[in-house]
Structures are given as structure tokens and as C-alpha cells.
CSV table of C-alpha atoms in Angstrom, one decimal:
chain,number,residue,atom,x,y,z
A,20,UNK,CA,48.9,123.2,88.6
A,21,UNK,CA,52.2,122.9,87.3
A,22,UNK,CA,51.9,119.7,85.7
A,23,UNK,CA,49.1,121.0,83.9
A,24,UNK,CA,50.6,123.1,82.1
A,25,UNK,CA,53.1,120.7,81.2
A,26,UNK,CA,50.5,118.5,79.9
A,27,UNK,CA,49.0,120.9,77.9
A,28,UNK,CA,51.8,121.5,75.1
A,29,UNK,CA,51.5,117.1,75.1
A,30,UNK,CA,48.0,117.2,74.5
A,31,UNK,CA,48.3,119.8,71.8
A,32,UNK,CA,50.5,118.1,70.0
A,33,UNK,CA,48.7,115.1,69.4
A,34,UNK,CA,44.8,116.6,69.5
A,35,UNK,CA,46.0,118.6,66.3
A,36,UNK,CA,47.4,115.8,64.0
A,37,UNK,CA,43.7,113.4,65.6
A,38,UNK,CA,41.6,116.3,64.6
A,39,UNK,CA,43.3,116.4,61.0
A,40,UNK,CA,42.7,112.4,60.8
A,41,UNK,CA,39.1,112.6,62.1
A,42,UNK,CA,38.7,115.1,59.5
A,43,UNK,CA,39.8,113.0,56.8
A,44,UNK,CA,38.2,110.5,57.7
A,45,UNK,CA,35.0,111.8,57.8
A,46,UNK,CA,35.5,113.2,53.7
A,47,UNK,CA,36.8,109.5,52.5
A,48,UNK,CA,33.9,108.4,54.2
A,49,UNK,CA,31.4,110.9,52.6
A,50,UNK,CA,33.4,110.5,49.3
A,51,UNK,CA,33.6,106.8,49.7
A,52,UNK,CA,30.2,106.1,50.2
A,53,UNK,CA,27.2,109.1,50.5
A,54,UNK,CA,28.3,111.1,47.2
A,55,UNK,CA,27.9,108.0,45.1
A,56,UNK,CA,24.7,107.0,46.8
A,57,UNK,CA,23.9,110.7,45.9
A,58,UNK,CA,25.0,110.4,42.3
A,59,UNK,CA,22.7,107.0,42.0
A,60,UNK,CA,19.9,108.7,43.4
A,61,UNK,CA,20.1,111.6,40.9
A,62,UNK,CA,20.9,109.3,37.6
A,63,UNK,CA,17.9,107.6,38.7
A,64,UNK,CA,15.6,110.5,38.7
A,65,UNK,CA,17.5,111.8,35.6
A,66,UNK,CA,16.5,108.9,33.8
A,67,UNK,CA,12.7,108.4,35.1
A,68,UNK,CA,12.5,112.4,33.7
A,69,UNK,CA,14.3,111.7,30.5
A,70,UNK,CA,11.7,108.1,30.2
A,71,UNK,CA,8.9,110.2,30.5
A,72,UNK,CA,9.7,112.7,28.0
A,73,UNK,CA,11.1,110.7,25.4
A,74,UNK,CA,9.1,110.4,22.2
């Protein structure tokens, strides 16, 4: 039981900073590749709109 608890303090210490890494990973990934897909996507339909109702 006792050398639980001394692992626990351990396993804190490093789950914390992974958790922050795995966190930033996961927004440079979404920033790096999903929100320009997204901003493709929507120029796209922006400019089949603005095609149609041009004069």
C-alpha cells in the first residue's frame, strides 16, 4: 500500500505536463490541418453562391 502512495506524487507529476502535450497536440493538429480544410470548404461554397448571383 505504501508504495502506492509513493507512486502516486510520480505519476502526477508527469500525467500533468502529458496531458498539457496531448492537448496541444490535438489544437496544432486541428489548426494544422481541419480549420483550413474548413476554410476551403467554405470559400468554395462562398464562391459557387457569389457565381450564381453575379450579374
Amino acid at each position: 500500500m505504501s508504495a502506492d502512495l509513493s507512486l502516486s506524487p510520480i505519476l502526477l507529476v508527469y500525467a500533468g505536463p502529458l496531458a498539457v502535450a496531448a492537448a496541444f497536440f490535438a489544437l496544432s493538429f486541428a489548426a494544422a490541418f481541419i480549420l483550413p480544410l474548413v476554410s476551403v470548404f467554405a470559400h468554395t461554397v462562398l464562391y459557387r453562391l457569389a457565381e450564381r448571383w453575379a450579374p
